[in-house]
Amino acid sequence: MSAVLAHLAGAIAPASAAMAEARADDGPLAAWLAGARHAPRPTLARRTVVCVLADHGVVATGVDLGPTHPTLRAAQSLVDGEAGVTAAARAVGAALVVIDAGLATAAPRPAAMIGLGRGPSGDLATGAALTPVEVTAAVEAGAALVVALAESGLDLLGLGGLGAGADLAAAAVIAALTGGDASLALDDGRALVAAGLATLPPRPTALDVLAAVGGADVAVMAGAILAAAATYVPVILDGTTALAAGLVATALAPAAGGYLACAHGGGGRAAAAARTALGLTPILALGVGHGEGAGAAVAMAALRASAAAP
């Protein structure tokens, strides 16, 4: 672990049990918010949803589809205001930030995207999704993003993502960190996930797991969680990739778990395993969107109501 990450992880204080207890009679959401914000009646005026886009080499075709690349088209829809998460964020008064953590095309990106200047992750089936240097850089980039957002005010953060192979990488990370296996992945990806998990060393660290079978999207979100927790900003996890990032963050800094909530109950076996490991109950009973952040935006409305409860 780099000195920056070690300092960040060490700076995270546990959520305030006293503040949570003060709002216990108002329900679990109000109590969680009070504990995470270290305030009995926290303001949630400044809300941001971050959608991290990244492709993964495990599903690479070797063909650059250019402007028709699915992840790039999704990115364009996000920044053009045509995606569901955009509408949901707008409805709850949340800002939407779109991150390019590595798309598998050289085609021009939308100008409104924040790029990390990297390509897609490697093939997790070979145990080489990222180099250790890439892992550290991506986690630190996620932390730096939240620090930058906090400069203009940040009270509540939602995390989501999408990309080719993202669910496979997230399932592999979740399996590795929960003691699960390839059955957490969808049927057509289980052999690939099993191959990747077989490359892990005995008792791998969370950073080892990111390097072998993770991706820049998971790493960026993990860094964002660490920085948010260090600054008392609660985080809503939306989708399997964000839940995988939650596991990574809490492996690096267990106290970060007190700042996490889960948007909804969708996402399949891998998401369910991650929610169980993190001890999270979904805010919304039904699946919302596709893990790209729409569920986090919708959940923000429930949290605002809970925070304002008399």
CSV table of C-alpha atoms in Angstrom, one decimal:
chain,number,residue,atom,x,y,z
A,1,MET,CA,0.0,0.0,0.0
A,2,SER,CA,1.3,3.4,-1.0
A,3,ALA,CA,2.0,6.1,1.7
A,4,VAL,CA,-0.9,8.1,0.3
A,5,LEU,CA,-3.4,5.2,0.7
A,6,ALA,CA,-2.0,4.2,4.1
A,7,HIS,CA,-2.5,7.8,5.3
A,8,LEU,CA,-6.0,7.9,3.8
A,9,ALA,CA,-7.1,4.6,5.3
A,10,GLY,CA,-5.7,5.7,8.7
A,11,ALA,CA,-7.6,9.0,8.6
A,12,ILE,CA,-11.0,7.3,8.6
A,13,ALA,CA,-12.8,7.5,11.9
A,14,PRO,CA,-15.7,5.2,12.7
A,15,ALA,CA,-19.1,6.6,12.1
A,16,SER,CA,-20.5,8.2,15.2
A,17,ALA,CA,-22.4,5.7,17.3
A,18,ALA,CA,-23.6,8.6,19.6
A,19,MET,CA,-25.1,10.5,16.7
A,20,ALA,CA,-26.7,7.4,15.3
A,21,GLU,CA,-28.3,6.6,18.6
A,22,ALA,CA,-29.7,10.1,18.8
A,23,ARG,CA,-31.7,9.5,15.7
A,24,ALA,CA,-32.5,5.8,16.3
A,25,ASP,CA,-36.2,6.5,16.9
A,26,ASP,CA,-36.5,8.0,13.5
A,27,GLY,CA,-35.5,4.8,11.7
A,28,PRO,CA,-32.4,3.1,10.4
A,29,LEU,CA,-31.8,5.5,7.5
A,30,ALA,CA,-31.9,8.6,9.7
A,31,ALA,CA,-29.6,6.9,12.2
A,32,TRP,CA,-27.1,5.8,9.6
A,33,LEU,CA,-27.0,9.3,8.1
A,34,ALA,CA,-26.5,10.9,11.5
A,35,GLY,CA,-23.7,8.5,12.3
A,36,ALA,CA,-22.0,8.9,8.9
A,37,ARG,CA,-22.2,12.7,9.0
A,38,HIS,CA,-21.3,12.9,12.7
A,39,ALA,CA,-24.3,15.3,13.2
A,40,PRO,CA,-27.8,14.6,14.6
A,41,ARG,CA,-29.6,16.4,11.7
A,42,PRO,CA,-27.2,16.5,8.8
A,43,THR,CA,-27.7,18.6,5.7
A,44,LEU,CA,-27.8,16.8,2.4
A,45,ALA,CA,-28.0,19.9,0.2
A,46,ARG,CA,-25.0,19.0,-2.0
A,47,ARG,CA,-25.4,15.6,-3.6
A,48,THR,CA,-23.4,14.0,-6.4
A,49,VAL,CA,-23.7,10.8,-8.4
A,50,VAL,CA,-20.5,9.5,-9.9
A,51,CYS,CA,-20.7,7.1,-12.8
A,52,VAL,CA,-17.4,5.3,-13.6
A,53,LEU,CA,-17.2,3.8,-17.1
A,54,ALA,CA,-14.5,1.1,-17.9
A,55,ASP,CA,-14.1,-1.8,-20.2
A,56,HIS,CA,-12.4,-5.0,-19.3
A,57,GLY,CA,-10.0,-7.1,-21.4
A,58,VAL,CA,-11.7,-10.4,-20.4
A,59,VAL,CA,-14.4,-9.6,-23.0
A,60,ALA,CA,-12.1,-7.9,-25.6
A,61,THR,CA,-12.8,-8.7,-29.2
A,62,GLY,CA,-9.7,-7.0,-30.6
A,63,VAL,CA,-11.9,-4.8,-32.8
A,64,ASP,CA,-12.2,-1.1,-32.1
A,65,LEU,CA,-15.8,-0.2,-32.9
A,66,GLY,CA,-15.1,3.5,-32.8
A,67,PRO,CA,-18.1,5.8,-32.2
A,68,THR,CA,-20.5,2.7,-32.1
A,69,HIS,CA,-18.7,1.2,-29.1
A,70,PRO,CA,-21.4,0.4,-26.5
A,71,THR,CA,-19.7,2.0,-23.5
A,72,LEU,CA,-18.9,5.1,-25.5
A,73,ARG,CA,-22.5,5.4,-26.7
A,74,ALA,CA,-23.6,5.0,-23.1
A,75,ALA,CA,-21.2,7.8,-22.1
A,76,GLN,CA,-22.6,10.0,-24.7
A,77,SER,CA,-26.1,9.3,-23.5
A,78,LEU,CA,-25.1,10.2,-20.0
A,79,VAL,CA,-23.5,13.5,-20.8
A,80,ASP,CA,-26.3,14.4,-23.2
A,81,GLY,CA,-28.9,14.0,-20.5
A,82,GLU,CA,-30.7,11.1,-22.2
A,83,ALA,CA,-29.9,8.3,-19.7
A,84,GLY,CA,-32.1,7.2,-16.8
A,85,VAL,CA,-29.4,8.1,-14.3
A,86,THR,CA,-29.3,11.6,-15.7
A,87,ALA,CA,-33.0,12.1,-15.3
A,88,ALA,CA,-33.0,10.6,-11.8
A,89,ALA,CA,-30.1,12.8,-10.7
A,90,ARG,CA,-31.8,15.8,-12.1
A,91,ALA,CA,-35.1,14.9,-10.3
A,92,VAL,CA,-33.4,14.8,-6.9
A,93,GLY,CA,-31.2,17.8,-7.5
A,94,ALA,CA,-27.9,15.9,-7.7
A,95,ALA,CA,-25.0,16.6,-9.9
A,96,LEU,CA,-23.8,13.8,-12.2
A,97,VAL,CA,-20.1,13.3,-12.9
A,98,VAL,CA,-19.0,10.8,-15.6
A,99,ILE,CA,-15.5,9.2,-15.4
A,100,ASP,CA,-13.7,7.5,-18.2
A,101,ALA,CA,-11.6,4.9,-16.4
A,102,GLY,CA,-10.6,3.1,-19.6
A,103,LEU,CA,-12.7,2.5,-22.7
A,104,ALA,CA,-11.8,0.0,-25.4
A,105,THR,CA,-11.8,2.5,-28.2
A,106,ALA,CA,-9.7,5.3,-29.5
A,107,ALA,CA,-12.7,7.2,-30.7
A,108,PRO,CA,-13.1,10.7,-29.2
A,109,ARG,CA,-14.8,11.0,-25.8
A,110,PRO,CA,-17.5,13.4,-24.9
A,111,ALA,CA,-15.9,16.6,-23.7
A,112,ALA,CA,-17.8,16.5,-20.4
A,113,MET,CA,-16.2,13.2,-19.3
A,114,ILE,CA,-13.3,13.2,-16.9
A,115,GLY,CA,-10.7,10.9,-18.3
A,116,LEU,CA,-7.9,9.1,-16.4
A,117,GLY,CA,-5.8,8.7,-19.6
A,118,ARG,CA,-5.8,4.9,-19.6
A,119,GLY,CA,-7.2,2.1,-21.7
A,120,PRO,CA,-9.2,-0.9,-20.7
A,121,SER,CA,-8.2,-3.3,-17.9
A,122,GLY,CA,-6.3,-6.5,-18.9
A,123,ASP,CA,-7.8,-10.0,-19.1
A,124,LEU,CA,-8.8,-11.1,-15.6
A,125,ALA,CA,-8.9,-14.7,-16.8
A,126,THR,CA,-5.0,-14.6,-16.9
A,127,GLY,CA,-4.8,-12.9,-13.5
A,128,ALA,CA,-3.5,-9.7,-15.0
A,129,ALA,CA,-6.3,-7.1,-14.9
A,130,LEU,CA,-4.0,-4.3,-13.6
A,131,THR,CA,-0.4,-3.8,-12.6
A,132,PRO,CA,0.2,-2.9,-9.0
A,133,VAL,CA,1.2,0.6,-10.1
A,134,GLU,CA,-2.1,0.9,-12.0
A,135,VAL,CA,-4.1,-0.3,-9.0
A,136,THR,CA,-2.5,2.4,-6.8
A,137,ALA,CA,-3.0,5.1,-9.4
A,138,ALA,CA,-6.6,4.3,-9.9
A,139,VAL,CA,-7.4,4.2,-6.2
A,140,GLU,CA,-5.6,7.4,-5.6
A,141,ALA,CA,-7.5,9.0,-8.6
A,142,GLY,CA,-10.8,8.1,-7.1
A,143,ALA,CA,-9.8,9.6,-3.8
A,144,ALA,CA,-8.6,12.8,-5.5
A,145,LEU,CA,-11.9,13.1,-7.3
A,146,VAL,CA,-13.8,13.1,-4.1
A,147,VAL,CA,-11.4,15.6,-2.5
A,148,ALA,CA,-12.0,17.9,-5.5
A,149,LEU,CA,-15.7,17.5,-5.3
A,150,ALA,CA,-15.6,18.3,-1.6
A,151,GLU,CA,-13.9,21.6,-2.2
A,152,SER,CA,-17.2,23.0,-3.5
A,153,GLY,CA,-19.3,21.0,-1.0
A,154,LEU,CA,-20.3,17.4,-0.8
A,155,ASP,CA,-22.9,16.0,1.6
A,156,LEU,CA,-23.9,12.7,-0.1
A,157,LEU,CA,-22.2,10.6,-2.8
A,158,GLY,CA,-23.7,8.0,-5.1
A,159,LEU,CA,-21.5,5.5,-7.0
A,160,GLY,CA,-22.4,3.5,-10.0
A,161,GLY,CA,-20.7,2.2,-13.2
A,162,LEU,CA,-20.9,0.3,-16.4
A,163,GLY,CA,-18.7,-1.1,-19.1
A,164,ALA,CA,-18.0,-4.3,-21.1
A,165,GLY,CA,-17.0,-7.0,-18.7
A,166,ALA,CA,-17.6,-4.9,-15.6
A,167,ASP,CA,-20.0,-7.3,-14.0
A,168,LEU,CA,-17.5,-10.2,-14.5
A,169,ALA,CA,-14.7,-8.3,-12.9
A,170,ALA,CA,-16.9,-7.2,-10.0
A,171,ALA,CA,-18.1,-10.8,-9.5
A,172,ALA,CA,-14.5,-12.0,-9.4
A,173,VAL,CA,-13.5,-9.4,-6.8
A,174,ILE,CA,-16.5,-10.2,-4.7
A,175,ALA,CA,-15.8,-13.9,-4.8
A,176,ALA,CA,-12.2,-13.4,-3.9
A,177,LEU,CA,-13.0,-11.1,-0.9
A,178,THR,CA,-15.9,-13.1,0.5
A,179,GLY,CA,-14.6,-16.6,0.1
A,180,GLY,CA,-17.0,-17.3,-2.7
A,181,ASP,CA,-16.4,-18.9,-6.1
A,182,ALA,CA,-17.1,-18.5,-9.8
A,183,SER,CA,-20.8,-19.4,-9.2
A,184,LEU,CA,-21.3,-15.7,-8.2
A,185,ALA,CA,-20.8,-14.8,-11.9
A,186,LEU,CA,-23.4,-15.2,-14.6
A,187,ASP,CA,-23.4,-18.6,-16.3
A,188,ASP,CA,-21.5,-17.5,-19.5
A,189,GLY,CA,-18.7,-15.9,-17.5
A,190,ARG,CA,-18.1,-18.5,-14.8
A,191,ALA,CA,-15.2,-20.2,-16.5
A,192,LEU,CA,-13.4,-16.9,-17.0
A,193,VAL,CA,-13.9,-15.9,-13.4
A,194,ALA,CA,-12.8,-19.3,-12.2
A,195,ALA,CA,-9.6,-19.0,-14.3
A,196,GLY,CA,-8.8,-15.6,-12.8
A,197,LEU,CA,-9.5,-16.7,-9.2
A,198,ALA,CA,-7.1,-19.6,-9.7
A,199,THR,CA,-4.3,-17.2,-10.3
A,200,LEU,CA,-4.6,-15.5,-6.9
A,201,PRO,CA,-1.9,-16.1,-4.3
A,202,PRO,CA,-2.8,-17.6,-0.9
A,203,ARG,CA,-4.5,-15.0,1.4
A,204,PRO,CA,-4.4,-12.2,-1.2
A,205,THR,CA,-4.8,-8.6,0.0
A,206,ALA,CA,-7.5,-6.4,-1.5
A,207,LEU,CA,-4.9,-4.7,-3.7
A,208,ASP,CA,-3.7,-8.1,-4.9
A,209,VAL,CA,-7.3,-9.0,-5.8
A,210,LEU,CA,-7.7,-5.7,-7.7
A,211,ALA,CA,-4.5,-6.4,-9.7
A,212,ALA,CA,-5.4,-9.9,-10.6
A,213,VAL,CA,-9.1,-9.9,-11.3
A,214,GLY,CA,-10.4,-6.3,-10.7
A,215,GLY,CA,-10.3,-3.3,-12.9
A,216,ALA,CA,-9.8,0.5,-12.8
A,217,ASP,CA,-13.5,1.1,-12.2
A,218,VAL,CA,-13.6,-0.9,-9.0
A,219,ALA,CA,-10.3,0.7,-7.9
A,220,VAL,CA,-11.5,4.3,-8.6
A,221,MET,CA,-14.7,3.7,-6.7
A,222,ALA,CA,-12.8,2.2,-3.8
A,223,GLY,CA,-10.6,5.3,-3.6
A,224,ALA,CA,-13.7,7.5,-3.7
A,225,ILE,CA,-15.2,5.6,-0.8
A,226,LEU,CA,-12.1,6.0,1.3
A,227,ALA,CA,-11.9,9.7,0.7
A,228,ALA,CA,-15.6,10.1,1.3
A,229,ALA,CA,-15.4,8.2,4.6
A,230,ALA,CA,-12.4,10.3,5.7
A,231,THR,CA,-14.5,13.5,5.3
A,232,TYR,CA,-17.7,12.2,6.8
A,233,VAL,CA,-19.5,11.9,3.5
A,234,PRO,CA,-22.0,8.9,3.3
A,235,VAL,CA,-21.9,6.8,0.2
A,236,ILE,CA,-24.7,5.0,-1.7
A,237,LEU,CA,-23.5,2.0,-3.6
A,238,ASP,CA,-25.4,1.2,-6.8
A,239,GLY,CA,-24.7,-2.0,-8.6
A,240,THR,CA,-22.3,-4.9,-8.5
A,241,THR,CA,-19.2,-2.8,-9.3
A,242,ALA,CA,-19.8,-0.3,-6.6
A,243,LEU,CA,-20.5,-3.1,-4.1
A,244,ALA,CA,-17.2,-4.7,-5.1
A,245,ALA,CA,-15.5,-1.4,-4.4
A,246,GLY,CA,-17.2,-1.3,-1.0
A,247,LEU,CA,-15.6,-4.6,-0.1
A,248,VAL,CA,-12.2,-3.4,-1.3
A,249,ALA,CA,-12.5,-0.2,0.7
A,250,THR,CA,-13.5,-1.9,3.9
A,251,ALA,CA,-10.7,-4.4,3.5
A,252,LEU,CA,-8.3,-1.5,3.4
A,253,ALA,CA,-10.1,0.5,6.1
A,254,PRO,CA,-12.7,-1.4,8.1
A,255,ALA,CA,-14.1,1.8,9.5
A,256,ALA,CA,-15.2,2.8,6.0
A,257,GLY,CA,-18.1,0.4,6.3
A,258,GLY,CA,-20.0,2.7,8.6
A,259,TYR,CA,-20.3,5.2,5.7
A,260,LEU,CA,-21.9,2.8,3.2
A,261,ALA,CA,-25.5,2.2,2.1
A,262,CYS,CA,-26.9,0.1,-0.7
A,263,ALA,CA,-29.3,1.7,-3.2
A,264,HIS,CA,-31.3,-1.4,-4.1
A,265,GLY,CA,-31.6,-5.1,-4.1
A,266,GLY,CA,-30.8,-5.9,-7.7
A,267,GLY,CA,-27.5,-7.3,-9.2
A,268,GLY,CA,-27.8,-11.0,-8.9
A,269,ARG,CA,-25.7,-13.4,-6.8
A,270,ALA,CA,-22.5,-11.4,-6.6
A,271,ALA,CA,-24.3,-8.3,-5.4
A,272,ALA,CA,-26.2,-10.3,-2.9
A,273,ALA,CA,-23.0,-11.8,-1.5
A,274,ALA,CA,-21.4,-8.4,-1.3
A,275,ARG,CA,-24.4,-6.9,0.5
A,276,THR,CA,-24.3,-9.8,3.0
A,277,ALA,CA,-20.6,-9.4,3.6
A,278,LEU,CA,-20.9,-5.6,4.1
A,279,GLY,CA,-24.0,-6.0,6.3
A,280,LEU,CA,-26.1,-3.7,4.1
A,281,THR,CA,-29.9,-3.7,3.6
A,282,PRO,CA,-31.0,-2.2,0.3
A,283,ILE,CA,-32.8,1.2,0.7
A,284,LEU,CA,-35.1,0.3,-2.2
A,285,ALA,CA,-36.5,-3.2,-2.4
A,286,LEU,CA,-36.6,-3.5,-6.2
A,287,GLY,CA,-33.8,-3.2,-8.7
A,288,VAL,CA,-33.5,0.3,-10.2
A,289,GLY,CA,-31.5,0.9,-13.4
A,290,HIS,CA,-28.4,-1.2,-14.3
A,291,GLY,CA,-26.0,-0.2,-11.6
A,292,GLU,CA,-24.9,3.0,-13.4
A,293,GLY,CA,-26.1,5.2,-10.6
A,294,ALA,CA,-29.9,5.7,-11.2
A,295,GLY,CA,-30.7,3.7,-8.1
A,296,ALA,CA,-28.4,5.8,-6.0
A,297,ALA,CA,-30.1,8.9,-7.3
A,298,VAL,CA,-33.5,7.6,-6.5
A,299,ALA,CA,-32.4,6.5,-3.0
A,300,MET,CA,-31.2,10.0,-2.3
A,301,ALA,CA,-34.8,11.1,-2.1
A,302,ALA,CA,-35.5,8.6,0.6
A,303,LEU,CA,-32.4,9.7,2.5
A,304,ARG,CA,-33.3,13.4,2.3
A,305,ALA,CA,-36.7,12.6,3.8
A,306,SER,CA,-35.1,10.6,6.6
A,307,ALA,CA,-32.6,13.3,7.4
A,308,ALA,CA,-35.4,15.8,7.7
A,309,ALA,CA,-37.7,13.7,9.8
A,310,PRO,CA,-38.9,15.6,12.9
